[in-house]
mmCIF file of C-alpha atoms in Angstrom:
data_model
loop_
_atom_site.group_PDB
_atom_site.id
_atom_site.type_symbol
_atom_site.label_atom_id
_atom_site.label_comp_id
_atom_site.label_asym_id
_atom_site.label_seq_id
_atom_site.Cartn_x
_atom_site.Cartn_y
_atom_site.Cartn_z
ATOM 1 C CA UNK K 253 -54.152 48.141 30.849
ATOM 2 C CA UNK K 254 -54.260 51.458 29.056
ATOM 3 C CA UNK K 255 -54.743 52.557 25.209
ATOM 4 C CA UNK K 256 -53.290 54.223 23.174
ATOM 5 C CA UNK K 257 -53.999 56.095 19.234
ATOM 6 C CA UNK K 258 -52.368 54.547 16.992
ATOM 7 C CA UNK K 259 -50.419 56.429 14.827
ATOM 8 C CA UNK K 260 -51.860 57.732 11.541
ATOM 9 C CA UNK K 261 -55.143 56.459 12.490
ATOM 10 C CA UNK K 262 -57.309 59.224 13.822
ATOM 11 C CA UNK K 263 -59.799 58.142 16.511
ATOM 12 C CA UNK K 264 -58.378 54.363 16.367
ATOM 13 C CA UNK K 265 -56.780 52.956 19.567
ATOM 14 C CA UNK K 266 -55.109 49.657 19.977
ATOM 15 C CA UNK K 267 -54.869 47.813 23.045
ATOM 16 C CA UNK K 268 -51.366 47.949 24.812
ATOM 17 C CA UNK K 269 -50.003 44.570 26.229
ATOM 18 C CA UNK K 270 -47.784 44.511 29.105
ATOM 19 C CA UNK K 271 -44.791 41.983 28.764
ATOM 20 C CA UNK K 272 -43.400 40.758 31.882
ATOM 21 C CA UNK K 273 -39.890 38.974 31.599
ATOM 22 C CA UNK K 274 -38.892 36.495 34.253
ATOM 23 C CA UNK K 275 -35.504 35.266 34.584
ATOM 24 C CA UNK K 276 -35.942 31.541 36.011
ATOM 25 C CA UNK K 277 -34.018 31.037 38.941
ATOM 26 C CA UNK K 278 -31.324 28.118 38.942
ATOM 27 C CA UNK K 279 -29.573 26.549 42.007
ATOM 28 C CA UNK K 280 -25.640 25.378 41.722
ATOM 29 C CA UNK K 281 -26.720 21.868 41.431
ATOM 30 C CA UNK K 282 -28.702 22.463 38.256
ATOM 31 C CA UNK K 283 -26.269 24.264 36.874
ATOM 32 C CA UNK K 284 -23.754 21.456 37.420
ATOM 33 C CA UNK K 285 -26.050 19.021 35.495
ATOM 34 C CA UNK K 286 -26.730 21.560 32.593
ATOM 35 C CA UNK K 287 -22.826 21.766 31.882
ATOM 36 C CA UNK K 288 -21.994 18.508 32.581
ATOM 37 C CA UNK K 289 -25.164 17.177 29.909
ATOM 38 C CA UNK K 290 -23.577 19.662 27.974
ATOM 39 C CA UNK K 291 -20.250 17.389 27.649
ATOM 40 C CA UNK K 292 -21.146 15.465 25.010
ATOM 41 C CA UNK K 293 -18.013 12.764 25.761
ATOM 42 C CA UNK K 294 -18.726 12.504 29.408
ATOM 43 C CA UNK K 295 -22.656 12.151 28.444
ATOM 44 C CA UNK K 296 -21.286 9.107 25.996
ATOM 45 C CA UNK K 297 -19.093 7.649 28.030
ATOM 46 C CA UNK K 298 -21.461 7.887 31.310
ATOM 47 C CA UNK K 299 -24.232 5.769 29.809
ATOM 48 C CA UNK K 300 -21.636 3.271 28.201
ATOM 49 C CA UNK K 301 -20.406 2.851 31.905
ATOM 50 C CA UNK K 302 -23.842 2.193 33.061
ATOM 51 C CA UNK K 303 -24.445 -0.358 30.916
ATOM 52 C CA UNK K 304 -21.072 -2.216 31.195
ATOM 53 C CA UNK K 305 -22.245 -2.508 35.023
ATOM 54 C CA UNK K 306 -25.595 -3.977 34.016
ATOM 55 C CA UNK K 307 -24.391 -6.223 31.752
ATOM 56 C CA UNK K 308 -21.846 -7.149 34.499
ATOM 57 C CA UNK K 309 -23.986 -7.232 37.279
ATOM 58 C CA UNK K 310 -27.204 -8.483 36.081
ATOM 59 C CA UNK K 311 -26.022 -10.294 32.877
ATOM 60 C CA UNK K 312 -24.617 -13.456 34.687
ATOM 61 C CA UNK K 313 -28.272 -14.225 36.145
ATOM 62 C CA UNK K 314 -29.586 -14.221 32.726
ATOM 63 C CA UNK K 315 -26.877 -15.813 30.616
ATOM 64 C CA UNK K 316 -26.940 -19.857 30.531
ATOM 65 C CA UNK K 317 -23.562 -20.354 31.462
ATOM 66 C CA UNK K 318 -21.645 -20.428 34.325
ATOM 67 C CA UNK K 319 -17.630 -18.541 34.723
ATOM 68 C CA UNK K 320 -16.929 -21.620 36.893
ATOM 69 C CA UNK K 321 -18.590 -24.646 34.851
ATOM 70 C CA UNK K 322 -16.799 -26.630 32.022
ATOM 71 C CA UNK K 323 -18.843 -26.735 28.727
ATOM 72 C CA UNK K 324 -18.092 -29.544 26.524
ATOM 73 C CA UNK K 325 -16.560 -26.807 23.750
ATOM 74 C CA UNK K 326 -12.837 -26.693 24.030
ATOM 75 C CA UNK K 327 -10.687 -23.513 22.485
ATOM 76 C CA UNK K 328 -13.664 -22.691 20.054
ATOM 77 C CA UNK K 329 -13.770 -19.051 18.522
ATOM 78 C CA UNK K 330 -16.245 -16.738 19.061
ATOM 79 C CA UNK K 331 -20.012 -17.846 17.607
ATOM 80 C CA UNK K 332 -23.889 -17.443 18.716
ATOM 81 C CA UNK K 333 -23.263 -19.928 21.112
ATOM 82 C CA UNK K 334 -20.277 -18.490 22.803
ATOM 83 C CA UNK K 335 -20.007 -15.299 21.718
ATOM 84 C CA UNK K 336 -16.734 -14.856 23.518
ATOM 85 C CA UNK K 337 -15.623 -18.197 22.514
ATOM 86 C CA UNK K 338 -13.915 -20.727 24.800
ATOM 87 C CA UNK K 339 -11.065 -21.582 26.469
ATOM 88 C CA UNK K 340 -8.741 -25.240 26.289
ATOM 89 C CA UNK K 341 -10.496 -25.610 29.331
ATOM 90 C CA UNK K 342 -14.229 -25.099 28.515
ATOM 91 C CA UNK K 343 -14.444 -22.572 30.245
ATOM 92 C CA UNK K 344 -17.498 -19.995 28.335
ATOM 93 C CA UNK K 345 -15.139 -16.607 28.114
ATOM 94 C CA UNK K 346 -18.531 -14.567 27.671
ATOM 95 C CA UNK K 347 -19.588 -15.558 30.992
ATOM 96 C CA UNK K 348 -15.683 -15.290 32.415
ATOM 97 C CA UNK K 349 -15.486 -11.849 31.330
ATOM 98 C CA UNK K 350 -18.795 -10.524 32.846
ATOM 99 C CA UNK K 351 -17.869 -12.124 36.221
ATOM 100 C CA UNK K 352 -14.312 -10.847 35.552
ATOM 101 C CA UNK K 353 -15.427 -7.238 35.010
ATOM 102 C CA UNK K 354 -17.741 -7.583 37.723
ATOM 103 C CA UNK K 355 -14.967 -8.713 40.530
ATOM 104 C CA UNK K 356 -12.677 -5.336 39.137
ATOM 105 C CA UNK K 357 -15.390 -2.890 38.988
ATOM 106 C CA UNK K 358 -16.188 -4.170 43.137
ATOM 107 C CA UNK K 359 -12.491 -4.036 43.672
ATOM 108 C CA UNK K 360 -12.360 -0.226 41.820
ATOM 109 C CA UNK K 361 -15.605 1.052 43.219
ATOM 110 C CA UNK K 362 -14.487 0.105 46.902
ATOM 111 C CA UNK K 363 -11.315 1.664 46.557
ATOM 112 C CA UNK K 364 -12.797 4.867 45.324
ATOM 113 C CA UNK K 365 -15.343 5.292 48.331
ATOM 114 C CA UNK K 366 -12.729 4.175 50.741
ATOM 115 C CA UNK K 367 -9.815 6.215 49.760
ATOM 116 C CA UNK K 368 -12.169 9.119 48.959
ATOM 117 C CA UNK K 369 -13.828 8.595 52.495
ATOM 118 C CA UNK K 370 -10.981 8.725 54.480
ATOM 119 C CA UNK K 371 -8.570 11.390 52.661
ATOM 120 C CA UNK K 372 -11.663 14.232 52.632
ATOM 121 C CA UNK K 373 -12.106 13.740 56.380
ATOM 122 C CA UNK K 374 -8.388 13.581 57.254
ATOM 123 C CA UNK K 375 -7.806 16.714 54.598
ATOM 124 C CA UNK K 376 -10.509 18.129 55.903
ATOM 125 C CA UNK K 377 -9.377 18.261 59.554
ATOM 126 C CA UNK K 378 -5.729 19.104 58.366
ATOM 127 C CA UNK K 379 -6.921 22.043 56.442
ATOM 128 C CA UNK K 380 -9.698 23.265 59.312
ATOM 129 C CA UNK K 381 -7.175 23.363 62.683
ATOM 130 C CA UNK K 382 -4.002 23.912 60.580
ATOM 131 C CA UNK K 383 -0.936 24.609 62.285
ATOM 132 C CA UNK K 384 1.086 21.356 64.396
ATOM 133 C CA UNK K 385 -2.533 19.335 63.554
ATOM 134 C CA UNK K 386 -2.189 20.128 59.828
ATOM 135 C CA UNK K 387 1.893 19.709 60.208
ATOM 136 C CA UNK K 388 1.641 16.317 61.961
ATOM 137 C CA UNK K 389 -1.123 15.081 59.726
ATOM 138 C CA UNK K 390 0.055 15.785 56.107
ATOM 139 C CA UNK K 391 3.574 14.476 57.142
ATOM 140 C CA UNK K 392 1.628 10.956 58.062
ATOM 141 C CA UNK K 393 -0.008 11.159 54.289
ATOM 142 C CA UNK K 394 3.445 12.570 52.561
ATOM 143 C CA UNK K 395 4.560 8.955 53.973
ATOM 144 C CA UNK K 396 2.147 6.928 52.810
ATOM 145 C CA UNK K 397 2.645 8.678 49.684
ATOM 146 C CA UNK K 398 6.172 7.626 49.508
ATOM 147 C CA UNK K 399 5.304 3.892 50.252
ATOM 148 C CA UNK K 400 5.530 1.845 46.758
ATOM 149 C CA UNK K 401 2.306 0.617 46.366
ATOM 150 C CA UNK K 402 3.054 -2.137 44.036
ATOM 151 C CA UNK K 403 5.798 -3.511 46.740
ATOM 152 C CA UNK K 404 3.252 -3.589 49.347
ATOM 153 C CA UNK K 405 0.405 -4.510 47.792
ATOM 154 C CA UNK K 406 2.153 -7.458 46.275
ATOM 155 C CA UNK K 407 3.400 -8.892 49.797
ATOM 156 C CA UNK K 408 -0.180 -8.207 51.344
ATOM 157 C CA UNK K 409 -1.829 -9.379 48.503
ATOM 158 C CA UNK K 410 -0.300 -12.815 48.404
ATOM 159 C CA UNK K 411 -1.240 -13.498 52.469
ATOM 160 C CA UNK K 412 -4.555 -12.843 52.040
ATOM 161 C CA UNK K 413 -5.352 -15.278 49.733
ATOM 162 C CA UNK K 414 -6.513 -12.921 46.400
ATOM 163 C CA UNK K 415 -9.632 -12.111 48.095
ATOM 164 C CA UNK K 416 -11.083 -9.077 46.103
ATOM 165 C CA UNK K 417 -12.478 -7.333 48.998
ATOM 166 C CA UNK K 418 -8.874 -7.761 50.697
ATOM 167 C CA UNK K 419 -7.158 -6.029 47.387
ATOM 168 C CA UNK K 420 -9.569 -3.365 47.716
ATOM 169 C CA UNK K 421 -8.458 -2.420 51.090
ATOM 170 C CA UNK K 422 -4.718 -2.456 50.590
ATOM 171 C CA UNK K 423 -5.048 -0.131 47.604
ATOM 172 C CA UNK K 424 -7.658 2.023 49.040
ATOM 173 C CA UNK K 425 -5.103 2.495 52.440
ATOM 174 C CA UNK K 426 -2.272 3.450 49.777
ATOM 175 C CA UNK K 427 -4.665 6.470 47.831
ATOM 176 C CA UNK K 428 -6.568 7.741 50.263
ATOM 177 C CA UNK K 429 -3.572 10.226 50.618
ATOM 178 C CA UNK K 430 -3.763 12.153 47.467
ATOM 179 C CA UNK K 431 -7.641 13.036 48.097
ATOM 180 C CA UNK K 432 -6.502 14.157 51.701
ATOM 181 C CA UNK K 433 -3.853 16.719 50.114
ATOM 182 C CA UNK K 434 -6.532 17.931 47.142
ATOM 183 C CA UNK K 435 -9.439 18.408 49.974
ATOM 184 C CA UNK K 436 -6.808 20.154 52.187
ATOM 185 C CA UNK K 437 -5.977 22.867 49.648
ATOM 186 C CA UNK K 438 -9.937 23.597 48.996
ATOM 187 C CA UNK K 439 -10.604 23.887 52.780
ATOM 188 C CA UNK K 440 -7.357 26.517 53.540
ATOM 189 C CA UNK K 441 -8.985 28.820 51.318
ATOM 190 C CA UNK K 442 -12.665 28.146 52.057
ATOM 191 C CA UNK K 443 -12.205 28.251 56.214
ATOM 192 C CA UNK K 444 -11.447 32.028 54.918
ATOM 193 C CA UNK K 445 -15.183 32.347 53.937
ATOM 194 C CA UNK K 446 -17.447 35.225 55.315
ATOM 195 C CA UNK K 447 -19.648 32.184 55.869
ATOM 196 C CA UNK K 448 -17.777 29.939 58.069
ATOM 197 C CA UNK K 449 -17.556 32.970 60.427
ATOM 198 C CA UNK K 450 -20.633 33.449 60.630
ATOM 199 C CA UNK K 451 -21.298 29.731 61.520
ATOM 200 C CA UNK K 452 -18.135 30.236 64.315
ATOM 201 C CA UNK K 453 -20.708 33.610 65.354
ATOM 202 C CA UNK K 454 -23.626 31.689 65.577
ATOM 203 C CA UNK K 455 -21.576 29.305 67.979
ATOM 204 C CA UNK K 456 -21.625 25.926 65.660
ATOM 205 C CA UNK K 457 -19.005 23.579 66.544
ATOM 206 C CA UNK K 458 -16.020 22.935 64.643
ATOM 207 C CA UNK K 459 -17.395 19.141 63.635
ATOM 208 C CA UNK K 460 -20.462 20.694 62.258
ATOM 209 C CA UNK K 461 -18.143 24.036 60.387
ATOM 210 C CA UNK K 462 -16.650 20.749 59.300
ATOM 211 C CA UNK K 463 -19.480 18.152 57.716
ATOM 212 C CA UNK K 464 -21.732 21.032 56.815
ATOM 213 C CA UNK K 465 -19.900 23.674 55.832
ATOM 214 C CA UNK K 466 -16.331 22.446 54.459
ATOM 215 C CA UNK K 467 -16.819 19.538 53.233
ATOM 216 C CA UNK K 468 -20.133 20.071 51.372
ATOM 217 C CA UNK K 469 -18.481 22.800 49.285
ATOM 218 C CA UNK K 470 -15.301 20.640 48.520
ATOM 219 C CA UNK K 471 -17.745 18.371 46.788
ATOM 220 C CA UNK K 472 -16.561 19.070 43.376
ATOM 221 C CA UNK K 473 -12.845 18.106 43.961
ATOM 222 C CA UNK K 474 -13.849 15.116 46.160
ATOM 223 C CA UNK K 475 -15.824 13.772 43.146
ATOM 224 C CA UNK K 476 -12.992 14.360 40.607
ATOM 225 C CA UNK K 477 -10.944 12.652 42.437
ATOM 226 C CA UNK K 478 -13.200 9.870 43.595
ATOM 227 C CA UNK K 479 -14.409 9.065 39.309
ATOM 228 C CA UNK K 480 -9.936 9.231 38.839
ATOM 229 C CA UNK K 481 -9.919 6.378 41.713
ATOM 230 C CA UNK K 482 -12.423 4.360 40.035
ATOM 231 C CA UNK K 483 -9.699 4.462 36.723
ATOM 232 C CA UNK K 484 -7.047 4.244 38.945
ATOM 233 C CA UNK K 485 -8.061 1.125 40.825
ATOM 234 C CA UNK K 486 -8.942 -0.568 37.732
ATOM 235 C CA UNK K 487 -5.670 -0.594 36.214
ATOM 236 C CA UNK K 488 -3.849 -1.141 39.700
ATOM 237 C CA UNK K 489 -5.784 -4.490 40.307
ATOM 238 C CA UNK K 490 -5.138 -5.345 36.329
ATOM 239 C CA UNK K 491 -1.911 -4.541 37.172
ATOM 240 C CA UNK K 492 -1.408 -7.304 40.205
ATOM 241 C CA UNK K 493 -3.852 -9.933 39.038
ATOM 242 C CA UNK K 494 -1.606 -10.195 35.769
ATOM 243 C CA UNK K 495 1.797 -10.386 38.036
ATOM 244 C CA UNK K 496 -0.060 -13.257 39.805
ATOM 245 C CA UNK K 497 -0.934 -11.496 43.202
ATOM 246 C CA UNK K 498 -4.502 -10.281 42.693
ATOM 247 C CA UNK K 499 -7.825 -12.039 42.567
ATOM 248 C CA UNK K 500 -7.265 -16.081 42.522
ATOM 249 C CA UNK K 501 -8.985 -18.720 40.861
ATOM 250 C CA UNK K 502 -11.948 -19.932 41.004
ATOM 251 C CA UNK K 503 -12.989 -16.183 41.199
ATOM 252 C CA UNK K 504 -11.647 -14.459 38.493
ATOM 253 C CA UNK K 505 -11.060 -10.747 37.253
ATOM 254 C CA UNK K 506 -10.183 -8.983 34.047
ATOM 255 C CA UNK K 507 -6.485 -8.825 34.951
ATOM 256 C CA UNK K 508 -6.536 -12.523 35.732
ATOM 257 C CA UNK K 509 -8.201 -13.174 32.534
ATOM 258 C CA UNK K 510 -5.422 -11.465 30.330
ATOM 259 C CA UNK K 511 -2.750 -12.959 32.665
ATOM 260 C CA UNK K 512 -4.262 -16.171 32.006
ATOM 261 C CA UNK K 513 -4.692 -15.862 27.911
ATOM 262 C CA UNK K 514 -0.821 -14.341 27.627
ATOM 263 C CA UNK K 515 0.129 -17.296 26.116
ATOM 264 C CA UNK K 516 -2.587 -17.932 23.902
ATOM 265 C CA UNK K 517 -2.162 -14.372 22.045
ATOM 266 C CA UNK K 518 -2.001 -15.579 19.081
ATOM 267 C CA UNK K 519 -3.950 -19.298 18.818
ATOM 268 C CA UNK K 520 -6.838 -17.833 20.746
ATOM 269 C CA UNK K 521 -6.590 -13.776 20.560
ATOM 270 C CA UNK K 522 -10.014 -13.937 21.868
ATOM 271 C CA UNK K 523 -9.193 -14.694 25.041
ATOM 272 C CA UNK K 524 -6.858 -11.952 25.333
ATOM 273 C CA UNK K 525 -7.859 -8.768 23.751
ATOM 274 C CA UNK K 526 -11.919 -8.985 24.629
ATOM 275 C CA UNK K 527 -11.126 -8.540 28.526
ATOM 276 C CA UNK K 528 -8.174 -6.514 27.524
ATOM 277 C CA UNK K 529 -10.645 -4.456 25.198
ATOM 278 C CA UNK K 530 -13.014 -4.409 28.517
ATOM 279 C CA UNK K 531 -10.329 -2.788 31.038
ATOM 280 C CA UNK K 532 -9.992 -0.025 27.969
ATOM 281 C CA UNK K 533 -13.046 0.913 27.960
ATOM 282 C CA UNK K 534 -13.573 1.236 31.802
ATOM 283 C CA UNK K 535 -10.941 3.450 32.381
ATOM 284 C CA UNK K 536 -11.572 5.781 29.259
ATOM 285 C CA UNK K 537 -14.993 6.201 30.298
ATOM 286 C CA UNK K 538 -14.183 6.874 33.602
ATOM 287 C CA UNK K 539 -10.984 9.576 32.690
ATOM 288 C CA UNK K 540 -14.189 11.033 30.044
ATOM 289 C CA UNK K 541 -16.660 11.353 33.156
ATOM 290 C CA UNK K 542 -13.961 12.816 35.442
ATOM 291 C CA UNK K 543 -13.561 15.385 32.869
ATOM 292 C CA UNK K 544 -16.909 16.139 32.343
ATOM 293 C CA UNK K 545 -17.541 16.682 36.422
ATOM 294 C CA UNK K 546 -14.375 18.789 36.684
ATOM 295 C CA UNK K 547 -15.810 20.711 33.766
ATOM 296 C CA UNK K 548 -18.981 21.045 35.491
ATOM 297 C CA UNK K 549 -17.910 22.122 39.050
ATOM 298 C CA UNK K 550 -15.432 24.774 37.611
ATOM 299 C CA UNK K 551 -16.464 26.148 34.102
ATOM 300 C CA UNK K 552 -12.851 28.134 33.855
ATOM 301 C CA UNK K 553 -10.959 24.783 33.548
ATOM 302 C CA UNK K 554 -12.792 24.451 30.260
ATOM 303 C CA UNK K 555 -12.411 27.928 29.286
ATOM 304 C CA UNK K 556 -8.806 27.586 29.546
ATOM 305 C CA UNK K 557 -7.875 24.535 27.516
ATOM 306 C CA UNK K 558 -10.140 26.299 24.967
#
């Protein structure tokens, strides 16, 4: 600390401060949080997700009725009592739709960790070893990319007996192939790194340049894709379980719900456009959260629709 006269002021000295400036240090995951709070939409529509899955999940161990017990109300509309209102059958729609949104978002979730699961690791591999491994691999997922997913999923679908888990599996095995091509293109260009060289220098093997290396900084496209899945296997299983070949009574599911209530459009809307409402707002909250990430894990894609 020093002084120095003031000017004008003969014999007067003030005190000089020393300002330091810092510059606060952020790491990449941070940084992804800050822009993606930032997007106002995906912020909305993330904690309107969240609690559509508590209400789905916990809800039905709190509300009084049951989605596979008869009340003694037949075909009422909605009220305090049934807030959904009722089916001919009895059937309280309130609690049908919670265990109906419940059964799709298991079915969607699944499919979005299995077909994400599988298609980084086998784009992963493709993309690493290249050459006839990358040839003989992408030609297996440009087939199952060709295979009509409705076709087979229909004639699986009705010998397994509308289990959910079941559905789950058959569309997961159909998608996994268009993560595997999206994770392929990331790692061609990142296996070109100054830092996966130095990993091959310092002798790591090509399974751990793989899981800790690749894969790790793929993680913004993997998630992308994965939240698209979630929207994707949403309207796929709504999709079936209205044709009649997903989820099966007793169980039920929001596509089985407006399957079921088709005919009742317009005695008991209710029935029909609540769960139809419901499948809406799943997959527009989802599309607004996959935007949000993308937007987060590479700022230029906003920049350029701006």
């Amino acid at each position: 600390m020093t002084d120095i006269e003031a000017p004008g002021s003969a014999g007067t000295q003030l005190p000089r401060q020393d300002h330091e400036f810092t510059v606060r240090r952020r790491t990449q995951t941070q940084l992804v949080l800050r822009r993606f709070v930032r997007h106002r939409a995906a912020m909305v529509s993330l904690v309107v997700f969240v609690l559509i899955i508590l209400w789905a999940f916990i809800g039905p161990h709190l509300w009084h009725y049951s989605y596979e017990k008869y009340t003694e109300d037949n075909s009422k509309p909605p009220s305090w009592k049934h807030p959904f209102g009722t089916n001919s059958s009895g059937y309280d729609a309130y609690a049908q739709v919670m265990r109906g949104t419940q059964t799709s978002l298991k079915i969607a979730i699944m499919i979005a960790l299995g077909s994400t699961l599988v298609g980084a690791i086998w784009g992963a591999i493709a993309g690493f070893y290249r050459g006839v491994v990358d040839a003989v691999m992408m030609r297996i997922a440009d087939l199952v990319l060709t295979l009509p997913l409705f076709a087979i999923a229909l004639v699986i679908s009705s010998r397994t007996g509308g289990s959910w888990y079941w559905i789950a599996i058959v569309i997961a095995g159909l998608t996994w192939a268009y993560v595997a091509r999206v994770v392929r293109s990331s790692v061609l260009s990142l296996r070109e790194k100054e830092f996966i060289e130095a990993a091959r220098a310092l002798g790591a093997s090509d399974a751990r340049i793989i899981f800790r290396h690749l894969l790790p900084n793929a993680l913004g496209p993997i998630i992308v894709n994965a939240t698209i899945l979630v929207a994707t296997g949403i309207l796929t299983e709504t999709a079936l379980s209205f044709l009649g070949f997903g989820v099966q009574p007793p169980d039920t599911s929001l596509g089985l719900l407006v399957s079921q209530a088709q005919t009742a459009v317009d005695t008991r809307p209710w029935l029909f456009y609540i769960p139809g409402a419901f499948i809406i707002a799943i997959a527009l909250t989802i599309n607004f959260i996959g935007d949000g990430l993308r937007d987060a894990f590479d700022p230029r894609q906003q920049r350029v629709r701006q």
